[in-house]
Coordinates of C-alpha atoms and ligand atoms in Angstrom, one line a residue:
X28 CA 8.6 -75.1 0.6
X29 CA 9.0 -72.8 -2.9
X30 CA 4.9 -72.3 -2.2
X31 CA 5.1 -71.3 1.1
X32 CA 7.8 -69.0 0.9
X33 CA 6.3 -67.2 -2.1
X34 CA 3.9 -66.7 -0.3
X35 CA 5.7 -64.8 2.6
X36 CA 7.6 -63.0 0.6
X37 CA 4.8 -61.9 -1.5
X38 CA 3.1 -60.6 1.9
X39 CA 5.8 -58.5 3.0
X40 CA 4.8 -54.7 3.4
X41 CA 8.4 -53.6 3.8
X42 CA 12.0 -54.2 3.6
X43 CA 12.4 -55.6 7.5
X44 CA 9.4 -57.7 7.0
X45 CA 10.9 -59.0 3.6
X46 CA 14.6 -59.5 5.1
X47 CA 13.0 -61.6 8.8
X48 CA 11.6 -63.8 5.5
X49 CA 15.1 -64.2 4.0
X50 CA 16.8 -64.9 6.8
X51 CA 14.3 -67.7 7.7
X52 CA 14.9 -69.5 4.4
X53 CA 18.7 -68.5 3.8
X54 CA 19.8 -67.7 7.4
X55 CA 22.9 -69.9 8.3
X56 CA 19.6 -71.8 10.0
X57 CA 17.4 -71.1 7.7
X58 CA 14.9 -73.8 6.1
X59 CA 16.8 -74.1 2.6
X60 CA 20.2 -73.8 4.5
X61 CA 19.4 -76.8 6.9
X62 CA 18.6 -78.5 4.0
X63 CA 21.6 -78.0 1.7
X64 CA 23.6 -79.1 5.1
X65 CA 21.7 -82.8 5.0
X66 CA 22.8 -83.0 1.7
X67 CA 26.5 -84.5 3.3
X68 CA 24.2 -87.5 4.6
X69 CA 23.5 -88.6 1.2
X70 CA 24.8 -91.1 -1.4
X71 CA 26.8 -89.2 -4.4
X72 CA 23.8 -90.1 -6.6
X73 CA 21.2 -89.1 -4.6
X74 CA 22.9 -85.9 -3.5
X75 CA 24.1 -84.5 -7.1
X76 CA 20.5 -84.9 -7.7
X77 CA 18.9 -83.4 -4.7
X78 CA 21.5 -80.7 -4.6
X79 CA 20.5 -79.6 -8.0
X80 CA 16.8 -79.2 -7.2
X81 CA 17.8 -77.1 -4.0
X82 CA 20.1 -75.1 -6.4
X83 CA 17.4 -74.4 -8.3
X84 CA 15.0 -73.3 -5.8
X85 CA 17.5 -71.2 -4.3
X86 CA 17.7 -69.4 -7.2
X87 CA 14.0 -69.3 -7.1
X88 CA 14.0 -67.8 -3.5
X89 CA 16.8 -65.1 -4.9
X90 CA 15.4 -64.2 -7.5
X91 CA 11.4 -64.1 -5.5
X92 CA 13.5 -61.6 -3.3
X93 CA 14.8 -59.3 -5.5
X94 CA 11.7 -58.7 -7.2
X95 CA 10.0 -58.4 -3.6
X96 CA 13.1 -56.1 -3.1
X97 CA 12.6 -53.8 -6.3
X98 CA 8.7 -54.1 -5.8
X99 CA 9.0 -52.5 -2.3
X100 CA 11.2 -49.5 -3.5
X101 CA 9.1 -48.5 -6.1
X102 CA 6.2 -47.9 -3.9
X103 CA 8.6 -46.6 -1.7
X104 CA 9.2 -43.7 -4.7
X105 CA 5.3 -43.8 -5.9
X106 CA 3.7 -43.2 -2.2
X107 CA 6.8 -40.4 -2.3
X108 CA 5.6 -38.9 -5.5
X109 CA 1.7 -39.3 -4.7
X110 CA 2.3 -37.3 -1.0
X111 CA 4.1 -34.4 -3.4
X112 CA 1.6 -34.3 -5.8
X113 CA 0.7 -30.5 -6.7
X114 CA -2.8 -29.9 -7.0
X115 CA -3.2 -27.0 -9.9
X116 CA -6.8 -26.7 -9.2
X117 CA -6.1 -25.1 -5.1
X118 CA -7.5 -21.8 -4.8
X119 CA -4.0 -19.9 -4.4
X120 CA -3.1 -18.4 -1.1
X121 CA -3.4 -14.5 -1.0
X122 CA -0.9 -12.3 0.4
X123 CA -2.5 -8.8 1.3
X124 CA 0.0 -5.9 0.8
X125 CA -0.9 -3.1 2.2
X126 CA -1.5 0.3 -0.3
X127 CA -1.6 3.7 0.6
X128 CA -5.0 5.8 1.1
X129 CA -6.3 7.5 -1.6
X130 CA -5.9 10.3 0.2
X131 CA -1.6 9.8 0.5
X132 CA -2.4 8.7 -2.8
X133 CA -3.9 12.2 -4.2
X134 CA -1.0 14.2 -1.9
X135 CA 1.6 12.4 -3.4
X136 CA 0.5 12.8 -6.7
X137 CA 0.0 17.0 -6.4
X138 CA 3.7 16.9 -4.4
X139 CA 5.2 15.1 -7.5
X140 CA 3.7 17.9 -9.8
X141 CA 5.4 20.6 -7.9
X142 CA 8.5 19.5 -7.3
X143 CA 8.8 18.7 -11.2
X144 CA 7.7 22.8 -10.7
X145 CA 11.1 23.5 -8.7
X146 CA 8.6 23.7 -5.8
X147 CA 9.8 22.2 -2.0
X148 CA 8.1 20.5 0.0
X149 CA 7.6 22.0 3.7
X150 CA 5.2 21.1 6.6
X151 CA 4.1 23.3 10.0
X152 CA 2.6 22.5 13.3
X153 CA -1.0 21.4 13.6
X154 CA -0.7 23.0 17.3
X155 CA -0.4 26.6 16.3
X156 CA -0.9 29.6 17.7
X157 CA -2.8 32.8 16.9
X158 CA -0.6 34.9 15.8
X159 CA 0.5 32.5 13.2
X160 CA -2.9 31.4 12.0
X161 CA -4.8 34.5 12.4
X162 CA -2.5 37.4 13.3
X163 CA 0.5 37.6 10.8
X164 CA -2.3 36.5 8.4
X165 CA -3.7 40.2 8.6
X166 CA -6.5 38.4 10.5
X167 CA -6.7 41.7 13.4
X168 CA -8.7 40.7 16.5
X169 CA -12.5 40.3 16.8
X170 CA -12.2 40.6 12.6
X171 CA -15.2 39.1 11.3
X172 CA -13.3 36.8 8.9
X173 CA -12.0 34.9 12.0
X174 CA -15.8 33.8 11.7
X175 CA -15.7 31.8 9.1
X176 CA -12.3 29.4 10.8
X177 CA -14.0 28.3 14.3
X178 CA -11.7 25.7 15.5
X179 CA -10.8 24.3 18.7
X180 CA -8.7 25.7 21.7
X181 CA -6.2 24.2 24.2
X182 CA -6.9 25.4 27.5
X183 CA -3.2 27.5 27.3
X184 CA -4.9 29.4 24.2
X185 CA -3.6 27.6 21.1
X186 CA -5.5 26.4 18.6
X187 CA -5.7 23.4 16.1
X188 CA -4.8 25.6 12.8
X189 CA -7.7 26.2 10.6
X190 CA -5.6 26.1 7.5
X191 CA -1.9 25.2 6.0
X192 CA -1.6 29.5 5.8
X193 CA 0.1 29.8 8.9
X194 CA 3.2 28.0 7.6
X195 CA 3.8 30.7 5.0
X196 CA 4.3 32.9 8.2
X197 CA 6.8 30.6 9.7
X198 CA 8.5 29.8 6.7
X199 CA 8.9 33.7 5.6
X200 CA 10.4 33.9 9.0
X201 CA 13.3 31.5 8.6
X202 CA 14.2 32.0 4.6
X203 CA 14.9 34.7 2.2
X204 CA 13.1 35.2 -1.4
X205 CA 13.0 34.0 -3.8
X206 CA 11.6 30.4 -2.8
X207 CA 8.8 28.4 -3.7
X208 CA 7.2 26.2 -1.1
X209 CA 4.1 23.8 -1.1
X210 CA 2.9 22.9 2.4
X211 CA 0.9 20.0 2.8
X212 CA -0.4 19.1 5.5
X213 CA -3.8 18.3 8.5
X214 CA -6.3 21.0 9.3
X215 CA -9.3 21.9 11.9
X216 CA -12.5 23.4 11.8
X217 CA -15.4 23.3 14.4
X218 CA -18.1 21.7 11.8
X219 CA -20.9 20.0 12.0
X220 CA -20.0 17.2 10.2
X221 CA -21.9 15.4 7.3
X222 CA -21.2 14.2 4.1
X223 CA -19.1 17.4 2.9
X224 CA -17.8 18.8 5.7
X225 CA -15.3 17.2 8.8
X226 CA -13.7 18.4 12.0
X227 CA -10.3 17.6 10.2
X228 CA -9.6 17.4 6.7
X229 CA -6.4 18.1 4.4
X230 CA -4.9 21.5 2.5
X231 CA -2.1 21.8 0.4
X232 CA -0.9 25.7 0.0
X233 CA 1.0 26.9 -2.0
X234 CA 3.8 29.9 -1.5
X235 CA 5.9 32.0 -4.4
X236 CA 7.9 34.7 -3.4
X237 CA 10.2 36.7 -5.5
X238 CA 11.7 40.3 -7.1
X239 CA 8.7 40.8 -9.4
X240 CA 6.4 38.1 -9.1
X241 CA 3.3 38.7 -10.6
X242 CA -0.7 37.4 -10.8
X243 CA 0.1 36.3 -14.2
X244 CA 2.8 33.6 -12.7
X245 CA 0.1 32.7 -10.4
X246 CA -2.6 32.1 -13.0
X247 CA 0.6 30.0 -14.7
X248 CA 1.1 27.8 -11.7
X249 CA -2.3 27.0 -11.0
X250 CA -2.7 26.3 -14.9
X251 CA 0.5 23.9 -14.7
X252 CA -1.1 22.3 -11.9
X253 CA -4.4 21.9 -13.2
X254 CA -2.7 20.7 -16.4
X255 CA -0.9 17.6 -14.9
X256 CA -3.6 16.4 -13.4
X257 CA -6.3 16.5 -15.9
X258 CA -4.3 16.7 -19.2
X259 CA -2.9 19.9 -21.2
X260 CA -5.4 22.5 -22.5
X261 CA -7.0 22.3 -19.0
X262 CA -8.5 26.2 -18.6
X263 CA -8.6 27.3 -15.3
X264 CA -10.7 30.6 -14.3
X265 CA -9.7 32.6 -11.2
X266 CA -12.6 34.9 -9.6
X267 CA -12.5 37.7 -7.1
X268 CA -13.4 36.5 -3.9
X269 CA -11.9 37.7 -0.3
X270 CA -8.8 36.4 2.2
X271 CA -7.1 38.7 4.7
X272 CA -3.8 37.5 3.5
X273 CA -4.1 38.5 -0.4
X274 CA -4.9 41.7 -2.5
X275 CA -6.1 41.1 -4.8
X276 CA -7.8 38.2 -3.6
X277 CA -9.8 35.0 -5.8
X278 CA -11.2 31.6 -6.0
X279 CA -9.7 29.8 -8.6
X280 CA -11.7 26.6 -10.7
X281 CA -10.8 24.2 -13.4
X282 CA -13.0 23.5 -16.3
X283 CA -12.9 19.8 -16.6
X284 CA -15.6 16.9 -17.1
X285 CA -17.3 15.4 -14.6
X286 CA -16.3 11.8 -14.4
X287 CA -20.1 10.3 -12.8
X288 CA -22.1 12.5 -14.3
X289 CA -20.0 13.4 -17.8
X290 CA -21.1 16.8 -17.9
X291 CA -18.4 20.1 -18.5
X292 CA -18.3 22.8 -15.9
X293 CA -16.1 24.5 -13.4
X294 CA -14.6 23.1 -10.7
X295 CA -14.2 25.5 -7.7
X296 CA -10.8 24.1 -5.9
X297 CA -9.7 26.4 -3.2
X298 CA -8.6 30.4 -3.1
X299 CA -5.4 32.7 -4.2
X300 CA -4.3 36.1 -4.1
X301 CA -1.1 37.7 -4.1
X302 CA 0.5 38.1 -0.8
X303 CA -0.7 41.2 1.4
X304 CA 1.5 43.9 2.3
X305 CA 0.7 43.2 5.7
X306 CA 1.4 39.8 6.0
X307 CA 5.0 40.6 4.2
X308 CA 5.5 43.3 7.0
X309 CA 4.4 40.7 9.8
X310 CA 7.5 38.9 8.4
X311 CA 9.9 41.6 8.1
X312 CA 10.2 41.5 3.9
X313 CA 10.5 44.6 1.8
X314 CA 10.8 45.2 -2.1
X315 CA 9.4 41.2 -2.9
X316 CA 6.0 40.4 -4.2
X317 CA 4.4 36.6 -3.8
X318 CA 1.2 34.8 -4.5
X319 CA -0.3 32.0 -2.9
X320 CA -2.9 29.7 -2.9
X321 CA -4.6 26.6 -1.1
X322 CA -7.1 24.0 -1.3
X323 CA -8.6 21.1 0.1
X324 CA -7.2 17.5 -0.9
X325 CA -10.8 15.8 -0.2
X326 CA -12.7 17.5 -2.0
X327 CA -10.3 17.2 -5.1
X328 CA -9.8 13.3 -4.2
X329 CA -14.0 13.0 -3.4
X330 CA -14.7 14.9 -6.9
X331 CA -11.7 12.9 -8.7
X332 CA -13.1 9.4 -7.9
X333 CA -16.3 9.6 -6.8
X334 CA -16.4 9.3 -3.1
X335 CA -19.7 10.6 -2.1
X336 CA -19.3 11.1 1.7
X337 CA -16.1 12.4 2.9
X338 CA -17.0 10.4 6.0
X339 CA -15.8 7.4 4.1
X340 CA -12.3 8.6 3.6
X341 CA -12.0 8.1 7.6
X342 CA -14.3 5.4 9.1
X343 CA -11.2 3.1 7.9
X344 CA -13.6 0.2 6.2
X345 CA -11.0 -1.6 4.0
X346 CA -14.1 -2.8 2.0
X347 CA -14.7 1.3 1.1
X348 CA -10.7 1.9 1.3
X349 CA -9.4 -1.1 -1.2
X350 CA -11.4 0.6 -4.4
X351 CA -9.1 3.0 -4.2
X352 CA -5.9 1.4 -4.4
X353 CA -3.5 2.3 -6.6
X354 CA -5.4 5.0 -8.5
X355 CA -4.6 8.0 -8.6
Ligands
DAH425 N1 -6.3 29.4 3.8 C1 -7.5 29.5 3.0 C2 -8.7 28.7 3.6 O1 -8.3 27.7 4.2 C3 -7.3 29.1 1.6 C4 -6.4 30.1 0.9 C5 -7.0 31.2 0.2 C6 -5.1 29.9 0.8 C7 -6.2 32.1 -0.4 C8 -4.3 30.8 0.2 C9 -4.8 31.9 -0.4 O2 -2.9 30.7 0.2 O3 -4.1 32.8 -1.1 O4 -9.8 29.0 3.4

């Protein structure tokens, strides 16, 4: 019998299985039981002597079982820990976190430099109108400068501004000097596009208006700006050029190194002046003088880190996009 059950108990898989096998040997009808109950049948001799060898094999079974018992549990626990194994070598699952565009990037980065200026921040319609764009801008009618900022028309007769200028207009409206404003902001020109020009590209201007503002704090701004981004000593080199809404009028560049091709030379950025007279009486001031300035953000973002065609900047190809994170 010992052999037998061994056996069975040895071929249990699990704890139900092993206890059907107890209870068939140690049951109240059990095999070992029935025997230990025939024991009353025998002589005192024969059943002190029988009665010890069923003893001992109950023992046997007991002590089979809780082996079986504490066999069962520990595969219980290593099947558990095998299941939870963690397997170092798995390629890691990525998260992708969005960044902003280089161009948000660039914008934020020039914002940051003038408010740490004591510049604000202010932003105008891209719907505008004429007399805000062109107009108050000492732009007359049918002047030939209006040439040089086609752009595209609502049937009512508004336009998609050509530049962030017209926001000086509505800002001189609404505040007194002195102020300093940047505007950043979305403007529209009727290009033909390729790899330097779009239909829609980005500005930031730039507006100072005070008692006795001169060119020379204008040549200090554009200096301090040039100076955070590309590191102090920066020289900067302003050049008489023409805009309705300054007199005198420049285009202003930064002497820095080009970062493909290594070599020094002047950056042209965008144009200045101080204000005009005109465009001061368009806004009703007296007895102030103000310079401003403007300039695009792609071309400083294209020149900054290399971006060839500014086509790139909006055909929204992560794969072009995701070089730029986090750089400037
Ligand atoms: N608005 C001009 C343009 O888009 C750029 C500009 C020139 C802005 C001179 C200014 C300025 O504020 O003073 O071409």
């Amino acid at each position: 019998m010992l052999e037998e059950a061994l056996t069975r108990i040895a071929a249990a898989q699990d704890h139900r299985a092993l206890q059907d096998v107890r209870v068939a040997y140690l049951g109240k009808k059990g095999h070992l039981t029935e025997r230990l109950k025939a024991l009353g049948a025998l002589t005192p001799d024969e059943r002190r002597e029988a009665g010890r060898a069923l003893n001992e094999l109950k023992r046997a079974l007991e002590g089979a079982f809780d082996e079986r018992v504490r066999a069962l549990d520990e595969a219980v626990v290593r099947a558990q820990l095998e299941g939870e194994r963690v397997d170092v070598t798995l390629p890691g699952v990525r998260t992708s976190a969005g960044a902003h565009h280089l161009l948000t990037q660039v914008t934020h980065k020039l914002l940051d430099v003038f408010r740490s200026l004591g510049y604000e921040v202010v932003v105008g319609p891209e719907l505008e109108d004429d007399h805000h764009n062109f107009t108050a801008l000492n732009f007359p009618p049918e002047h030939p400068a209006r040439d040089t900022q086609d752009t595209f028309w609502t049937t009512d007769g508004r336009l998609l501004r050509t530049h962030t200028s017209p926001v000086q207009v509505r800002y001189m409206r609404e505040h007194r000097p002195p102020f300093r404003v940047v505007v950043p902001g979305k403007v529209f020109r009727n290009e033909a596009v390729d790899a330097t020009h779009e239909a829609q590209f980005h500005q930031l201007e730039a507006l100072v208006v005070g008692e006795r503002v001169t060119m020379a704090d204008l040549r200090g701004a554009i200096t301090a700006m040039a100076t955070a981004l590309l590191g102090s000593g920066t020289r900067t080199r302003l050049q008489p050029t023409f805009f309705p809404f300054v007199e005198p009028g420049a285009e202003f560049a930064v002497w820095w190194t080009h970062p493909k091709t290594g070599r020094e030379e002047w950056l042209e950025l965008g144009g200045c002046g101080m204000v005009h007279p005109n465009v001061f009486r368009a806004v009703g001031y007296e007895g102030v003088t103000g310079f401003a300035f403007g300039f695009g953000i792609e071309r400083l973002a294209m020149v900054t880190y290399g971006v060839a065609d500014i086509r790139d900047l909006y055909r929204g190809d992560v794969r072009v996009l995701e070089q730029f994170r986090g750089m400037a």
